[in-house]
Short mmCIF file of C-alpha atoms and ligand atoms in Angstrom, two decimals:
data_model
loop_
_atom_site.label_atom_id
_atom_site.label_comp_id
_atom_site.label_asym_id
_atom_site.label_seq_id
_atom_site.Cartn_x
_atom_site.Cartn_y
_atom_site.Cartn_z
CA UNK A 1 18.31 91.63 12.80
CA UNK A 2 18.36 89.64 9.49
CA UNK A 3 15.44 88.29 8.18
CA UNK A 4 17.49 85.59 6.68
CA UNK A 5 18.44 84.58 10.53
CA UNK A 6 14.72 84.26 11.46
CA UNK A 7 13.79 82.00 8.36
CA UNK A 8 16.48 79.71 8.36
CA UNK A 9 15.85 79.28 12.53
CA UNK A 10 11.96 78.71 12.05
CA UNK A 11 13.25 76.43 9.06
CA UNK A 12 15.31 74.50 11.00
CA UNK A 13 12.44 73.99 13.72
CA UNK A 14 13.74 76.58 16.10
CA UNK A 15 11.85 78.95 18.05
CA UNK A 16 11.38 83.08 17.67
CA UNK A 17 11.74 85.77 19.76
CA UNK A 18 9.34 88.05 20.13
CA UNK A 19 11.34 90.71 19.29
CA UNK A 20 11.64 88.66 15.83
CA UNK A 21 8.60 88.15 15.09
CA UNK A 22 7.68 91.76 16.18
CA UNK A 23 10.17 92.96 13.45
CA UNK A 24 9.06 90.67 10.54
CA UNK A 25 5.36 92.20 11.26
CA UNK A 26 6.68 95.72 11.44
CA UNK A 27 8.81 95.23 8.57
CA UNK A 28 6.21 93.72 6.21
CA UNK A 29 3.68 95.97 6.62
CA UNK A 30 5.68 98.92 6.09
CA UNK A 31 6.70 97.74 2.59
CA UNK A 32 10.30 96.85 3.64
CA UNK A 33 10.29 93.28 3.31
CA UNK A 34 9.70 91.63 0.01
CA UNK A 35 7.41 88.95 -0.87
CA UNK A 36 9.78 86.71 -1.39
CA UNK A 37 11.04 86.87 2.15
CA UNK A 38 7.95 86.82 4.01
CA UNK A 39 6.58 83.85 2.43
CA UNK A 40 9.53 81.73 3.08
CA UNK A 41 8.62 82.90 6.52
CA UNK A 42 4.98 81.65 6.42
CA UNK A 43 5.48 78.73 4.78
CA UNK A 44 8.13 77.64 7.52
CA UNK A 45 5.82 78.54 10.30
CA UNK A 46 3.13 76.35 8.40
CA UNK A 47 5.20 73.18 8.25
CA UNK A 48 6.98 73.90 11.63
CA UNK A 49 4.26 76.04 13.23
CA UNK A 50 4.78 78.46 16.42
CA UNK A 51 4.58 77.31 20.13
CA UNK A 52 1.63 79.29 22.45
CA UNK A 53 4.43 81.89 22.96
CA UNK A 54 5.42 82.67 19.62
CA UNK A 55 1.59 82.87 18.88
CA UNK A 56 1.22 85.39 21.11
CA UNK A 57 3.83 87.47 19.87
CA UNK A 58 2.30 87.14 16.40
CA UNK A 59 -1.08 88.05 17.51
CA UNK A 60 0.20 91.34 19.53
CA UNK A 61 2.57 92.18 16.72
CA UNK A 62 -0.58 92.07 14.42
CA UNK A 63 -2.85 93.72 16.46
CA UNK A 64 -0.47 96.54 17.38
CA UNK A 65 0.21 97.22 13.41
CA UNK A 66 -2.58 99.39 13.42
CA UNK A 67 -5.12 101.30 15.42
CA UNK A 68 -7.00 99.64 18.34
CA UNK A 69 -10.10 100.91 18.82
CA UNK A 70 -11.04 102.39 22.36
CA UNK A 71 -14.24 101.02 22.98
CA UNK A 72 -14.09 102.53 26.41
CA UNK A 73 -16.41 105.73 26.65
CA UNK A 74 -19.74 102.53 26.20
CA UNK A 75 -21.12 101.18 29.03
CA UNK A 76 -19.31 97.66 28.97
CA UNK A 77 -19.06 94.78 28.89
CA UNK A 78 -18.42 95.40 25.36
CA UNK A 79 -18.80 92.46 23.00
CA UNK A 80 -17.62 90.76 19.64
CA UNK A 81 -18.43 87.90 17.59
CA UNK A 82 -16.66 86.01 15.13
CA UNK A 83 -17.74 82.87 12.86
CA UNK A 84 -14.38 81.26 11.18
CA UNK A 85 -16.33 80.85 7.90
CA UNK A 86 -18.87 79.11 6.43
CA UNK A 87 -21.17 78.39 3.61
CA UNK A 88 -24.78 80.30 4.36
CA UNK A 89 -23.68 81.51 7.40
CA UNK A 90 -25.47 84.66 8.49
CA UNK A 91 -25.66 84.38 11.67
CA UNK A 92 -24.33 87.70 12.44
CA UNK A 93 -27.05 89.50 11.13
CA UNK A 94 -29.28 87.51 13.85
CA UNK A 95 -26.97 87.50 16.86
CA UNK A 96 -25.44 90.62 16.97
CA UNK A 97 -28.91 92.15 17.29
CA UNK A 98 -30.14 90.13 20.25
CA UNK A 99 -26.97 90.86 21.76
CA UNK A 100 -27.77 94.81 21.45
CA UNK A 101 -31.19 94.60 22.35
CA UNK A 102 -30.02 93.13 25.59
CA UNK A 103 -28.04 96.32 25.94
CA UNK A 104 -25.00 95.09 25.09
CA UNK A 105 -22.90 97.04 22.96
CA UNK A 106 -21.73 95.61 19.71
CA UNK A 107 -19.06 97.02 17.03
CA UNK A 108 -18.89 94.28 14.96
CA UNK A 109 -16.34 94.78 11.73
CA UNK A 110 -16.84 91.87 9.22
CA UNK A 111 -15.40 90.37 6.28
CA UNK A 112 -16.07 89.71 2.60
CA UNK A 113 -16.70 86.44 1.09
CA UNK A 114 -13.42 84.22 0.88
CA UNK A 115 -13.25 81.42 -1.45
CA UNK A 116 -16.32 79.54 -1.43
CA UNK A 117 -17.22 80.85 1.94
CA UNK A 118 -19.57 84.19 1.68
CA UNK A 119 -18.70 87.55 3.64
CA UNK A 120 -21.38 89.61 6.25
CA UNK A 121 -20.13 92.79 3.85
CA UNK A 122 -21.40 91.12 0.85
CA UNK A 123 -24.63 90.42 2.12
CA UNK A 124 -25.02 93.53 3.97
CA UNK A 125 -24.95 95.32 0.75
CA UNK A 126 -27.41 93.26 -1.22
CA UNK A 127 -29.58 95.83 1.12
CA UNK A 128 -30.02 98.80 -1.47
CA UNK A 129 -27.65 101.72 0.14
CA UNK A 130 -26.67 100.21 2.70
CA UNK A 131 -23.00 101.72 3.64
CA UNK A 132 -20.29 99.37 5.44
CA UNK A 133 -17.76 101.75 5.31
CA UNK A 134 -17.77 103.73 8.73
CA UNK A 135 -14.68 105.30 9.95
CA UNK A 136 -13.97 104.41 13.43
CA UNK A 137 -16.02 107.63 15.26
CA UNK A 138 -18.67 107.02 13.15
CA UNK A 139 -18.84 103.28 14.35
CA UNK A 140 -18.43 104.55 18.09
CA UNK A 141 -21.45 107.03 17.50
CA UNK A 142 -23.97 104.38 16.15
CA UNK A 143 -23.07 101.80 18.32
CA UNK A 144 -23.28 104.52 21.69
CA UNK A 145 -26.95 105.34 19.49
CA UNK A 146 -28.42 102.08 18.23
CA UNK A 147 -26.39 99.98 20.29
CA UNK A 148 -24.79 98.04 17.38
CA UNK A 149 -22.85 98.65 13.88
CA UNK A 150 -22.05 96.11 10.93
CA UNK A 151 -19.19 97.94 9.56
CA UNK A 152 -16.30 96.76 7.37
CA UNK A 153 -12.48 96.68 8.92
CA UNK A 154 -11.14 100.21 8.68
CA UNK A 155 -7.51 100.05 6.54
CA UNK A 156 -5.65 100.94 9.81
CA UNK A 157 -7.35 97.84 12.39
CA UNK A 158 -4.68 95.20 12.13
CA UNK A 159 -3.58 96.49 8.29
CA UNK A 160 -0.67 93.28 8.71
CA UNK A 161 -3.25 91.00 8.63
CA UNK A 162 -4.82 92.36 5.29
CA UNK A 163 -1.06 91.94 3.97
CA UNK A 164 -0.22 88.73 5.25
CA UNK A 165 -3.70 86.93 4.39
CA UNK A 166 -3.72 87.92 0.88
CA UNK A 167 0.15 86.22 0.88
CA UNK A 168 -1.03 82.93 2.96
CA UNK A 169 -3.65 83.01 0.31
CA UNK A 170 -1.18 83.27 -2.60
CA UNK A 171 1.15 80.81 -1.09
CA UNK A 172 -0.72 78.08 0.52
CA UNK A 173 -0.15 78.84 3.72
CA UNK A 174 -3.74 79.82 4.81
CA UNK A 175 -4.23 76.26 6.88
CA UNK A 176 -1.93 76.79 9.37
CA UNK A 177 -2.92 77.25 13.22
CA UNK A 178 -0.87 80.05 14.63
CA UNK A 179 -1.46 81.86 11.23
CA UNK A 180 -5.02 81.41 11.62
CA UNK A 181 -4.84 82.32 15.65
CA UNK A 182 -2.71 85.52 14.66
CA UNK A 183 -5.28 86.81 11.95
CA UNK A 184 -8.47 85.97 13.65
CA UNK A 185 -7.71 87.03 17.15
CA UNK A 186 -5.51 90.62 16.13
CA UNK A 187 -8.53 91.80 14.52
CA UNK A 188 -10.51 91.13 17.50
CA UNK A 189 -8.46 92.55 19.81
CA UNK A 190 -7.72 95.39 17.75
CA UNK A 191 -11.47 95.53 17.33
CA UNK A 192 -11.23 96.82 21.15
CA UNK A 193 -14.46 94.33 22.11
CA UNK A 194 -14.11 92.84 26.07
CA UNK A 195 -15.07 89.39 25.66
CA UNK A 196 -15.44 87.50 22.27
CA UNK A 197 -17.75 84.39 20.79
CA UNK A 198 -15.85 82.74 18.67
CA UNK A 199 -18.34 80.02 16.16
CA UNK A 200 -15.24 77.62 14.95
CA UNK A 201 -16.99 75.91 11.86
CA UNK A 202 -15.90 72.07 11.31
CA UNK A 203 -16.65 69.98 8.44
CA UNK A 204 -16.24 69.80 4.74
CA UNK A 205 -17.29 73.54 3.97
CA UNK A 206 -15.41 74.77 6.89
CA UNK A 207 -11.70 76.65 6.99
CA UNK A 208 -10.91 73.05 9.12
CA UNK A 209 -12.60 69.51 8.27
CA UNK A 210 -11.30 67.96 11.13
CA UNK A 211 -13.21 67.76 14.51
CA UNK A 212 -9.84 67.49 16.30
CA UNK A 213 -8.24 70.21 14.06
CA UNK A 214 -11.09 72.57 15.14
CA UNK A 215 -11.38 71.92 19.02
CA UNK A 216 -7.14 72.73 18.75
CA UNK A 217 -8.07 76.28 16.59
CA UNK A 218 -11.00 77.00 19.45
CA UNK A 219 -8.95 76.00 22.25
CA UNK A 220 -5.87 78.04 20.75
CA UNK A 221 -8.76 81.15 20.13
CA UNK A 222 -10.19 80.98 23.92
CA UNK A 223 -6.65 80.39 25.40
CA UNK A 224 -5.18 83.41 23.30
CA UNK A 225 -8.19 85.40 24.45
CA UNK A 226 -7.54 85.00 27.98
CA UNK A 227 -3.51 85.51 27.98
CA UNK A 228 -4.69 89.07 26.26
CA UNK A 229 -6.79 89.42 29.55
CA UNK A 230 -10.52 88.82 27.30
CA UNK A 231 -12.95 86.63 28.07
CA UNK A 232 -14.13 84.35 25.47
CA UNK A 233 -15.89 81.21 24.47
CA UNK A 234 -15.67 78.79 21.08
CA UNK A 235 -18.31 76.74 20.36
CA UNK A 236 -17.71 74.49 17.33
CA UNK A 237 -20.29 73.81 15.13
CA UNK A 238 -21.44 71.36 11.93
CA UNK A 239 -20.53 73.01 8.48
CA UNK A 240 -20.63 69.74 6.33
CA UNK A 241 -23.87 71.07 5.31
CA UNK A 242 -24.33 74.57 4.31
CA UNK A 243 -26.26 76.69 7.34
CA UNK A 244 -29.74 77.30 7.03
CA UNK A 245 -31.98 76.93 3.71
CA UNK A 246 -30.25 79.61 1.52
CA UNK A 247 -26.53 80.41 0.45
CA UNK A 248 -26.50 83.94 -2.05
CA UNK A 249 -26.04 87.59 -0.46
CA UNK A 250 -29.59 88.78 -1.08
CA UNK A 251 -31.52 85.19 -0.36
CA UNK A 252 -29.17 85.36 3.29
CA UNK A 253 -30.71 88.61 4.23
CA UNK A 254 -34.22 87.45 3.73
CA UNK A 255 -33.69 84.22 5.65
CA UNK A 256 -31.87 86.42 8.21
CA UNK A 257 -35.06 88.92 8.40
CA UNK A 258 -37.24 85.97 8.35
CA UNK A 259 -35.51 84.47 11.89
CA UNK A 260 -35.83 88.68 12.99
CA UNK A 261 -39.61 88.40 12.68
CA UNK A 262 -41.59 86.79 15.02
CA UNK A 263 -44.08 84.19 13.67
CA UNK A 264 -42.91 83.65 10.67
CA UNK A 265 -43.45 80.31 9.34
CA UNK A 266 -40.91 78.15 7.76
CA UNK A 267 -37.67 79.65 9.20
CA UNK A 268 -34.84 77.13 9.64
CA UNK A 269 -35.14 75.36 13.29
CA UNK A 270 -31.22 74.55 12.55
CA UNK A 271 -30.12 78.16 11.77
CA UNK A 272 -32.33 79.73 14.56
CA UNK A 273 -30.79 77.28 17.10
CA UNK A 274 -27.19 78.07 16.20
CA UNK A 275 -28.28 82.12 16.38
CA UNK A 276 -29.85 81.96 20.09
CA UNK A 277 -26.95 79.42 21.08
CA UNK A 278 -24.20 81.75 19.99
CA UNK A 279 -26.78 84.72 21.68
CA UNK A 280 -26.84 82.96 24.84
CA UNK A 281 -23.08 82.40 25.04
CA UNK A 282 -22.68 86.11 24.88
CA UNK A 283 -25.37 87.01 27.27
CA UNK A 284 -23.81 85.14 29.59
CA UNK A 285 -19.99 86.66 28.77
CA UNK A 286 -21.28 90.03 29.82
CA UNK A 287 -23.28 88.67 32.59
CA UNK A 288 -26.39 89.25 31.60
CA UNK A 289 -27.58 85.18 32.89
CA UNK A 290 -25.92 82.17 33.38
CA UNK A 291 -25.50 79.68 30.01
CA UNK A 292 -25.52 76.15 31.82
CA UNK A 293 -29.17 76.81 33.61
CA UNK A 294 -30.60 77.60 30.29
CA UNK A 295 -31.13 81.39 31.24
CA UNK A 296 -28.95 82.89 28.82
CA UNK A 297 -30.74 80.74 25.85
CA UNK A 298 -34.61 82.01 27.20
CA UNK A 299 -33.41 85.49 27.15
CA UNK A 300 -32.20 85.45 23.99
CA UNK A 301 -35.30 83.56 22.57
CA UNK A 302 -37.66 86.62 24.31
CA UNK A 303 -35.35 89.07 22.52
CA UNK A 304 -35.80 87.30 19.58
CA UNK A 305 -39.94 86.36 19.82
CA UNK A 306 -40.61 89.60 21.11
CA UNK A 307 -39.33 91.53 18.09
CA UNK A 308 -36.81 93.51 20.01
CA UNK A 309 -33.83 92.15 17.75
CA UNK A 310 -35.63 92.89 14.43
CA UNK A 311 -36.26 96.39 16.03
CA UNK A 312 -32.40 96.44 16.75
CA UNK A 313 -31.83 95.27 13.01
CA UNK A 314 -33.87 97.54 11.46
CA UNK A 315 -32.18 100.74 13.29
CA UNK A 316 -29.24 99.15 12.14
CA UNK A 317 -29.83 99.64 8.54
CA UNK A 318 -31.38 103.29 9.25
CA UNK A 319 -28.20 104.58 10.80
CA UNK A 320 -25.61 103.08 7.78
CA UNK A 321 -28.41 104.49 5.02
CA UNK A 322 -29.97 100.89 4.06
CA UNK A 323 -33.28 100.83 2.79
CA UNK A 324 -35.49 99.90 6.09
CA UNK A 325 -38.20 99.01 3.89
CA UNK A 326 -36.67 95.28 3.26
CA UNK A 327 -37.19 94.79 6.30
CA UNK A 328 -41.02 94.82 6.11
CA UNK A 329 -40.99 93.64 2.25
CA UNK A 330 -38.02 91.16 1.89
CA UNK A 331 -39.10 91.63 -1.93
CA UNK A 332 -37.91 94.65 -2.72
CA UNK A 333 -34.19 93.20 -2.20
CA UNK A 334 -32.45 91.94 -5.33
CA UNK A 335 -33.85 89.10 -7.05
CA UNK A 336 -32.82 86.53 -9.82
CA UNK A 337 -34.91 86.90 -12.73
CA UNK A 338 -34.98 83.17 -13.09
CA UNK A 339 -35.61 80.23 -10.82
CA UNK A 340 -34.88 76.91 -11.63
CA UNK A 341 -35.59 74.03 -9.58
CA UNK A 342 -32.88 70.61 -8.85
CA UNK A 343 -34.65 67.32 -8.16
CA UNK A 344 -33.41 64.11 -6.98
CA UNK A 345 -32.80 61.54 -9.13
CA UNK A 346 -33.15 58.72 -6.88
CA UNK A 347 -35.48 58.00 -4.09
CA UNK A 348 -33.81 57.64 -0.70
CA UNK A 349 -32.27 59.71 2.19
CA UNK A 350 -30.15 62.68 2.04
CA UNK A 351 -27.04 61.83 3.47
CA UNK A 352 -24.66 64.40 2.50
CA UNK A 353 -24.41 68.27 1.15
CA UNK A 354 -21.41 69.18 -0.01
CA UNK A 355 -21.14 72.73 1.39
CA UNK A 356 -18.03 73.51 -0.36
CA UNK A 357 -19.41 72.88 -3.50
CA UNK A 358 -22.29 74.45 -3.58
CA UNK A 359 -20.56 77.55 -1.74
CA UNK A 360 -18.49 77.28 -5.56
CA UNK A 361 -21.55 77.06 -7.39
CA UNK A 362 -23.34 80.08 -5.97
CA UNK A 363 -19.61 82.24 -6.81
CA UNK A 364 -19.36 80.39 -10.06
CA UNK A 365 -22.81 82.33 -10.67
CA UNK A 366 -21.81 85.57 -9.97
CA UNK A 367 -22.42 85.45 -5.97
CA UNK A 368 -18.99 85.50 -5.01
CA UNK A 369 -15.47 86.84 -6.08
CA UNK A 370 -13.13 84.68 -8.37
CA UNK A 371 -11.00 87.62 -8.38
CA UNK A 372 -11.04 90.49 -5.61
CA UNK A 373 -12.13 93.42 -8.25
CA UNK A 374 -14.95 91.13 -9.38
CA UNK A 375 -18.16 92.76 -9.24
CA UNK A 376 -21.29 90.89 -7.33
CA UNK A 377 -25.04 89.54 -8.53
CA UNK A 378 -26.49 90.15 -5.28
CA UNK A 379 -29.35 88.11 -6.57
CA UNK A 380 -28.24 85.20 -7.26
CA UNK A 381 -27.69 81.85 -5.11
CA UNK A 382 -29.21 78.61 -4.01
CA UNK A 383 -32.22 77.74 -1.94
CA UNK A 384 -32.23 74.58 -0.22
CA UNK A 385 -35.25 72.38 0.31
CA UNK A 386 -34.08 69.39 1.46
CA UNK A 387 -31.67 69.09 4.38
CA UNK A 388 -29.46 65.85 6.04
CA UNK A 389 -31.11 62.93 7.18
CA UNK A 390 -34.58 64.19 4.97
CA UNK A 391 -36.46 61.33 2.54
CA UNK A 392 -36.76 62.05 -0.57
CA UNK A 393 -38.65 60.74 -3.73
CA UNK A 394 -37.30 60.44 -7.52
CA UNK A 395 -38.32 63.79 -8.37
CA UNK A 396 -38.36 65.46 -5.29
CA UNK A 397 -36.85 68.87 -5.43
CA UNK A 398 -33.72 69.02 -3.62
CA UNK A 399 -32.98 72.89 -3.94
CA UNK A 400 -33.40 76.12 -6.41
CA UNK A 401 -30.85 78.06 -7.87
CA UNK A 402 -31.61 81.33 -8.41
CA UNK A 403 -29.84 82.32 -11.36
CA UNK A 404 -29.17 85.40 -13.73
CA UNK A 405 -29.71 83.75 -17.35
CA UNK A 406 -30.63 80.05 -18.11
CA UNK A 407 -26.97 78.99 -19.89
CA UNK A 408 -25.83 79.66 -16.26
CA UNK A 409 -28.61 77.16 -14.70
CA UNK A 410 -27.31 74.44 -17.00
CA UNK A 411 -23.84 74.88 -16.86
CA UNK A 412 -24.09 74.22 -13.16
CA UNK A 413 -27.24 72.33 -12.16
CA UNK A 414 -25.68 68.89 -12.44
CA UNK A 415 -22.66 70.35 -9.65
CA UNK A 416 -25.67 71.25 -7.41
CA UNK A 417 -27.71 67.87 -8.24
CA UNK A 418 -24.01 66.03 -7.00
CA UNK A 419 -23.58 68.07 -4.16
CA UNK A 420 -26.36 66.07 -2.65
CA UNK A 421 -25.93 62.47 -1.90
CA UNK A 422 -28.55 60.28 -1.53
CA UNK A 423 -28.00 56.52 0.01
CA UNK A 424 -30.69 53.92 0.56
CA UNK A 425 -30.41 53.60 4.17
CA UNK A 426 -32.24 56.45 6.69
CA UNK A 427 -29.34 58.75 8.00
CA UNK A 428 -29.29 61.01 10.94
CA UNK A 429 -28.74 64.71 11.31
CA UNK A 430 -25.12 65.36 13.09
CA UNK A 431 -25.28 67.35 15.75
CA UNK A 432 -25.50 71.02 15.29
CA UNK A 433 -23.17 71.95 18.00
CA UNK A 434 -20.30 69.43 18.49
CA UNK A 435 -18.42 71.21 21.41
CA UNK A 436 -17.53 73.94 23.43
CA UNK A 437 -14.48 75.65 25.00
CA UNK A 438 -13.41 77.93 27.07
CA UNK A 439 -10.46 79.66 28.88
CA UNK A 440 -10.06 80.90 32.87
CA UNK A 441 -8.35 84.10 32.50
N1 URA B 1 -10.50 84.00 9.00
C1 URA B 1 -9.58 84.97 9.27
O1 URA B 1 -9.95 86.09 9.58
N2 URA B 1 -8.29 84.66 9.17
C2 URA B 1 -7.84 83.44 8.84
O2 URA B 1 -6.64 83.23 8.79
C3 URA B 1 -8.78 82.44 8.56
C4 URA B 1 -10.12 82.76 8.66
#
């Protein structure tokens, strides 16, 4: 086989074999293709893209470059989630623990932050010693203990995809559908999980913009799901705003602890919603209720009002050597030393927040990665006090960045002032979830 053959066909519109495909995976991640070659590859699957069939082969070629793990000594269904990116999204930290307090086993293995987008490892770590590196018994033990783990991908799940992202990445090729399908769902099966909830973000801050781009990405997810004999369900939901009221590793945690704990005041009705609708969905996947009578969405609310998720949380952080006590005193994780507020300077209605950009500012302050070595200010980020559809005054503080030094604050305060746009006429709040689909298997 000559890797010249298989980039010319895709080139020419053609379509691979799996056998192909199954070599140009093999081949690449052993170090035996060069660069060069394999991103004339992507980049003709990105303008020519792959058929259902040669996404398939992708995905199994993928998943089967590495271990899979054998989640099959825990009392199944086993279950994994997986958001496609966002800009304050922490909803793992919420769900996965309702979904173990239910009794439903969870070995979730995240990501860290991409672009403008932030990473569950990232804020995971903001809690002090808390360790995401488990090898794959140690993940099995704490999940058969605790009933969850919140571990980083081991080298050897789905090691192509590590190769091939950081190349889409270098070469422009990260937008494409089947590339997308192949990275998302080998992890996830190679994750060993039986049934997956898939949270395909849409909007301006989101991997996609495009309503119709995401429902093809969810129904591609669910559809590749079920021909790999896994139940699963996408919901697509708003990311033209960021999620929640904070974006910033530590300031995440602490609105993700403050959803955990019953009663407390002020927690986002938005990002709560989105963590007991994901919740739900999964209850239902492993039977635990049905979704459409509203069962699955009341269980998950009791798990949640009744403490037993924070519970799950907290024995979370115990077994991977976090600090519990943030989970009683929020305070004692990092904190900016400065605090400076953004105000509106127009009276009117918010109509837009420009996720992406303020997703830039908070890694422009030291919150994020330009550059993978980079080191993070777990500290630092933005806290938002104003959301969509909200009236505001001249004056009225729109959000706070939480920053190191004050040269920072000023270099960026008029990007975070922009990010919000205020029009004259009242606006409503888009819906939170904008669809849903799923896949017979
Ligand atoms: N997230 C992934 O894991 N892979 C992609 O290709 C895009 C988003």
């Amino acid at each position: 086989m000559r890797i010249q053959d298989i980039i010319a066909r895709k080139r020419d519109g053609g379509t691979l074999s799996p056998e192909e495909i199954r070599y140009f995976v093999a081949a690449y991640t052993a170090g035996d293709l060069p660069d060069y070659q394999a991103s004339a590859l992507l980049m003709a699957i990105y303008l020519r893209g792959m058929d259902m069939g040669e996404t398939a082969a992708l995905t199994a070629a993928m998943a089967d470059s590495g271990q899979r793990l054998d989640l099959s000594s825990l009392p199944g269904p086993t279950l994994d989630k997986h958001s496609t990116g966002g800009v304050g999204d922490k909803a793992s930290l919420v769900v996965v623990p309702i979904l173990a307090a239910a009794g439903i086993p969870v070995c979730k293995m995240s990501g860290r932050g991409l672009g403008h987008t932030g990473g569950t490892l990232d804020k995971l770590e903001s809690i002090p010693g808390f360790r995401v590196g488990l090898s794959p018994a140690e993940m099995m033990a704490q999940v058969a203990r605790v009933g969850a783990c919140l571990a980083g991908q081991t080298e050897d799940v789905a090691p192509a995809d590590k190769k091939l992202y950081a190349l889409r990445d270098a070469t422009a090729t990260v937008g494409s559908l089947p590339l997308i399908v192949g990275s998302i769902l080998s992890k996830k099966l190679a994750g060993g999980a039986d049934a997956f909830v898939f949270d395909v973000k849409v909007g301006s801050g989101a991997l996609v913009a495009s309503e119709a781009a995401a429902r093809e990405l969810a129904r591609a997810l669910v559809r590749g799901a079920a021909s790999h004999g896994k139940q699963a369900v996408a919901l697509l939901t708003d990311m033209d705003e960021p999620l929640g009221d904070t974006i910033g590793n530590a300031l995440e945690v602490r609105e993700a602890i403050a959803t955990l704990t019953p009663g407390t005041a002020g927690v986002s009705s938005r990002f709560r919603d989105l963590c007991l609708t994901l919740a739900a969905e999964g209850l239902a996947l492993a039977g635990r209720a049905t979704a459409a009578s509203g069962d699955a969405h009341a269980l998950a609310q009791k798990l949640l009002e009744e403490g037993k998720a924070r519970e799950v949380f907290r024995a979370i952080v115990e077994a991977q050597n976090g600090d519990t006590r943030v989970v009683d005193n929020p305070d004692r994780l990092p904190r900016a030393p400065l605090i400076v507020p953004v105000e509106a300077q127009a009276a009117g209605y918010v109509a837009r927040i420009d996720a992406a950009a303020l997703g830039g500012v908070v890694v422009a302050l030291g919150g994020g990665r330009a550059r993978k070595e980079d080191a993070i200010d777990y500290g630092v980020g933005i806290v938002l006090h104003r959301h969509v559809g909200d009236a505001v005054e001249n004056g009225t503080v729109l959000a706070e960045m939480h920053v190191a030094a004050s040269a920072q604050a000023q270099a960026l305060r008029s990007q975070v002032a922009s990010a919000f746009s205020i029009t004259e006429r009242a606006v409503s709040r888009p819906p939170l979830i904008i669809g849903r689909e799923t896949a017979k298997l």
